[in-house]
Coordinates of C-alpha atoms in Angstrom, one line a residue:
M1 CA -95.2 -111.1 37.0
K2 CA -97.0 -108.2 34.9
A3 CA -93.6 -106.2 34.9
L4 CA -92.2 -109.3 33.8
G5 CA -94.2 -109.7 30.8
C6 CA -93.3 -106.1 30.0
V7 CA -89.6 -106.4 30.2
L8 CA -90.1 -109.3 28.2
L9 CA -91.6 -107.4 25.3
L10 CA -89.0 -104.4 25.1
C11 CA -86.3 -107.2 25.5
F12 CA -87.7 -109.9 22.3
G13 CA -90.3 -108.2 21.0
G14 CA -89.0 -104.0 20.7
L15 CA -85.7 -104.8 19.0
S16 CA -85.5 -106.1 15.9
C17 CA -83.6 -108.9 14.5
A18 CA -80.9 -107.9 12.7
R19 CA -80.8 -108.3 9.0
I20 CA -78.1 -109.5 6.2
Y21 CA -77.2 -107.9 3.3
R22 CA -77.9 -109.6 0.4
P23 CA -75.6 -108.3 -2.8
V24 CA -77.0 -106.1 -5.2
T25 CA -75.1 -104.8 -8.5
L26 CA -74.8 -101.6 -10.3
V27 CA -78.1 -101.1 -11.8
P28 CA -77.0 -101.4 -16.4
P29 CA -77.4 -97.6 -18.0
P30 CA -80.2 -98.2 -20.7
K31 CA -79.7 -98.6 -24.2
L32 CA -80.8 -95.0 -24.4
A33 CA -79.3 -92.2 -22.9
A34 CA -79.0 -87.8 -22.5
Q35 CA -77.5 -86.7 -25.1
G36 CA -75.5 -83.5 -25.4
E37 CA -72.5 -82.4 -27.4
G38 CA -69.9 -84.8 -27.4
L39 CA -71.1 -86.5 -24.1
S40 CA -74.0 -89.4 -23.4
G41 CA -75.0 -89.9 -19.8
W42 CA -77.9 -92.0 -17.9
L43 CA -78.8 -91.2 -14.1
A44 CA -81.3 -93.3 -11.8
P45 CA -82.0 -94.6 -8.3
Q46 CA -79.8 -97.5 -7.5
P47 CA -82.2 -100.6 -6.0
W48 CA -81.6 -101.7 -3.0
G49 CA -82.9 -105.2 -4.1
D50 CA -83.3 -107.0 -0.7
N51 CA -82.3 -105.2 1.6
S52 CA -85.5 -103.0 2.8
R53 CA -84.3 -102.5 5.8
Y54 CA -81.3 -100.3 4.3
E55 CA -83.8 -98.5 1.9
R56 CA -86.2 -98.0 5.0
K57 CA -83.4 -95.9 6.4
A58 CA -81.9 -94.4 2.8
H59 CA -85.7 -93.1 2.9
D60 CA -85.5 -91.8 6.1
A61 CA -82.5 -89.4 6.3
N62 CA -83.2 -88.4 3.0
L63 CA -80.5 -90.4 0.9
R64 CA -80.7 -90.2 -2.4
V65 CA -78.0 -93.3 -4.1
L66 CA -77.9 -92.8 -7.9
A67 CA -76.6 -94.8 -10.4
L68 CA -74.7 -92.2 -13.2
S69 CA -73.3 -93.3 -15.8
L70 CA -71.1 -90.9 -19.3
E71 CA -69.9 -92.4 -22.4
N72 CA -67.2 -89.9 -24.4
T73 CA -69.0 -89.7 -27.7
T74 CA -66.4 -87.7 -28.9
A75 CA -62.3 -88.5 -31.1
A76 CA -60.8 -86.1 -28.2
G77 CA -60.6 -87.2 -24.5
A78 CA -62.9 -85.5 -21.5
E79 CA -62.5 -84.3 -18.7
I80 CA -65.5 -85.4 -16.6
L81 CA -65.0 -81.7 -13.7
R82 CA -67.8 -82.2 -11.8
L83 CA -71.2 -82.4 -10.7
D84 CA -73.4 -79.4 -10.6
L85 CA -76.2 -80.1 -7.8
P86 CA -79.5 -77.8 -7.4
D87 CA -79.8 -75.7 -4.1
G88 CA -80.4 -77.4 -1.1
V89 CA -79.1 -81.1 -2.0
T90 CA -75.8 -81.4 -0.7
P91 CA -72.8 -84.4 -1.9
L92 CA -71.8 -87.6 0.5
S93 CA -69.2 -89.7 0.5
A94 CA -68.9 -93.2 -0.3
E95 CA -68.3 -93.6 4.0
A96 CA -70.8 -90.6 5.2
A97 CA -73.6 -92.7 3.2
A98 CA -73.4 -96.0 5.0
R99 CA -73.1 -94.4 8.1
L100 CA -76.7 -92.8 7.6
V101 CA -78.5 -96.4 6.6
K102 CA -76.4 -98.7 8.9
Q103 CA -78.2 -101.5 11.4
H104 CA -77.1 -100.5 15.0
S105 CA -75.2 -103.8 16.0
G106 CA -74.8 -102.6 19.7
A107 CA -78.2 -102.3 20.4
H108 CA -78.5 -106.2 20.3
L109 CA -76.5 -106.0 23.5
L110 CA -79.7 -104.7 25.0
Y111 CA -80.8 -108.5 25.2
P112 CA -78.7 -109.6 28.1
L113 CA -78.2 -106.1 29.9
I114 CA -81.3 -105.7 30.5
P115 CA -82.9 -109.0 32.5
A116 CA -79.2 -109.0 33.9
L117 CA -79.9 -105.3 35.2
L118 CA -83.3 -106.4 37.0
T119 CA -81.9 -109.8 37.6
A120 CA -78.7 -107.6 40.5
G121 CA -81.9 -105.6 41.4
S122 CA -84.4 -108.0 42.2
S123 CA -81.4 -110.5 44.0
G124 CA -80.9 -107.9 46.8
G125 CA -83.8 -107.9 49.2
G126 CA -86.4 -107.9 51.4
G127 CA -87.7 -110.3 53.7
A128 CA -87.1 -114.1 53.9
S129 CA -90.8 -115.4 52.9
A130 CA -91.3 -118.8 51.2
T131 CA -92.1 -118.5 47.8
I132 CA -93.7 -121.5 45.5
G133 CA -91.7 -121.5 42.0
P134 CA -88.5 -119.8 40.6
T135 CA -88.2 -116.4 41.6
P136 CA -88.2 -112.9 39.4
A137 CA -83.9 -113.0 39.8
M138 CA -84.5 -116.4 38.1
L139 CA -86.6 -116.0 35.6
F140 CA -84.7 -112.5 34.8
G141 CA -80.9 -114.8 34.9
A142 CA -82.2 -116.6 32.6
M143 CA -83.8 -114.6 30.4
A144 CA -80.5 -112.6 30.2
V145 CA -78.8 -115.9 29.1
V146 CA -81.2 -116.4 26.9
G147 CA -80.7 -112.6 25.7
L148 CA -77.2 -113.4 25.3
L149 CA -77.6 -116.1 23.2
V150 CA -79.8 -114.4 20.9
G151 CA -78.2 -110.9 20.9
L152 CA -74.1 -111.7 19.9
P153 CA -75.6 -113.3 16.5
N154 CA -77.7 -110.1 15.6
M155 CA -75.1 -108.2 17.0
A156 CA -72.3 -110.2 14.2
V157 CA -75.0 -110.2 11.9
A158 CA -75.5 -106.4 12.2
A159 CA -72.2 -105.9 11.8
N160 CA -70.8 -108.2 9.2
S161 CA -73.9 -106.6 6.8
N162 CA -72.8 -103.1 7.4
R163 CA -69.3 -104.0 6.9
R164 CA -70.3 -105.4 3.1
L165 CA -72.7 -102.5 2.4
E166 CA -69.6 -99.8 3.2
Q167 CA -67.8 -102.0 0.5
F168 CA -70.5 -101.9 -2.2
F169 CA -70.8 -98.0 -1.7
L170 CA -66.8 -98.2 -2.1
A171 CA -65.8 -99.8 -4.4
E172 CA -68.8 -98.9 -7.2
A173 CA -68.3 -94.6 -6.2
W174 CA -68.0 -92.2 -9.1
S175 CA -65.8 -89.6 -9.1
P176 CA -64.5 -86.8 -11.9
G177 CA -61.5 -87.4 -14.5
H178 CA -60.8 -88.7 -17.7
L179 CA -63.1 -90.5 -20.4
E180 CA -60.8 -91.3 -23.9
P181 CA -62.8 -91.3 -27.1
G182 CA -65.4 -94.1 -26.9
Q183 CA -64.7 -94.7 -23.4
A184 CA -67.7 -95.0 -20.7
R185 CA -67.6 -95.4 -16.5
G186 CA -70.6 -95.5 -14.1
G187 CA -70.7 -95.2 -10.7
L188 CA -72.9 -94.5 -7.2
V189 CA -73.5 -91.1 -6.3
F190 CA -74.7 -90.1 -2.9
L191 CA -77.1 -87.6 -1.8
R192 CA -79.1 -85.7 0.6
S193 CA -81.6 -83.5 -0.4
P194 CA -85.2 -82.5 0.7
D195 CA -87.8 -84.5 -0.5
P196 CA -86.8 -87.4 -2.5
H197 CA -90.3 -88.2 -4.3
T198 CA -89.5 -85.1 -6.5
P199 CA -87.5 -85.6 -9.8
L200 CA -83.5 -84.4 -9.2
T201 CA -81.8 -82.5 -11.8
I202 CA -77.9 -82.3 -12.1
R203 CA -75.5 -81.0 -14.6
V204 CA -72.5 -82.8 -15.6
I205 CA -69.4 -80.6 -16.2
T206 CA -66.6 -81.5 -18.9
R207 CA -64.2 -80.2 -20.8
S208 CA -62.7 -81.2 -23.7
G209 CA -60.3 -79.2 -25.4
S210 CA -60.5 -75.2 -24.8
G211 CA -64.1 -75.0 -23.7
E212 CA -66.2 -76.1 -21.0
R213 CA -69.6 -78.0 -21.5
A214 CA -72.5 -79.2 -19.1
L215 CA -74.9 -82.1 -20.3
E216 CA -78.2 -82.2 -17.9
L217 CA -79.3 -85.4 -16.4
T218 CA -82.6 -85.8 -14.5
C219 CA -83.2 -88.6 -12.2
P220 CA -86.4 -89.4 -11.2
G221 CA -87.9 -89.4 -7.9
S222 CA -88.6 -92.7 -5.7
N223 CA -92.0 -94.1 -4.7
P224 CA -93.2 -93.1 -0.7
L225 CA -92.9 -96.8 1.0

């Protein structure tokens, strides 16, 4: 029975339940932003809201999800060319960032799978000694049924939450492009950096007229979880 208790803890205690993704909105820019020649901008961490599991995964993967906002303050159009990043910092696509933080929905199949395997292993057997009460095979079989009832809903919740988070990343992802006079645009930037706790400075490279210009934006570091 001690072995049975260990298996029970492994199946129903070692695996945590899936978490439902709670929608968040793109953080709005503040009234005061960094000013450059013909461009103002702002860079800040995107809050995760009530999605602590995704936030922990992002932290463990050194993933920074940042909100970037830019406004053309000139009377002429401006072209946002690219972001210059510090050494060691790499950009990610929205899809790649979502893969880093996703919940592993298939892991919840272990709830019914492990007891089912133990059921098969304990049913083949040896002597025909009389027992009182349910046999180990019966107990493992019951655990497999319960695990199936618990595991399938958790798998569905995890898969649906991952899909909704990825949709948010894709819908709000920032990309270079043209800004009309007075036009503002914001979006999410996904970066992997060696230390997410330190401030991060990026350079926004723009072209207006015949020359290129750069606007430096600094994002504060995140607090340790």
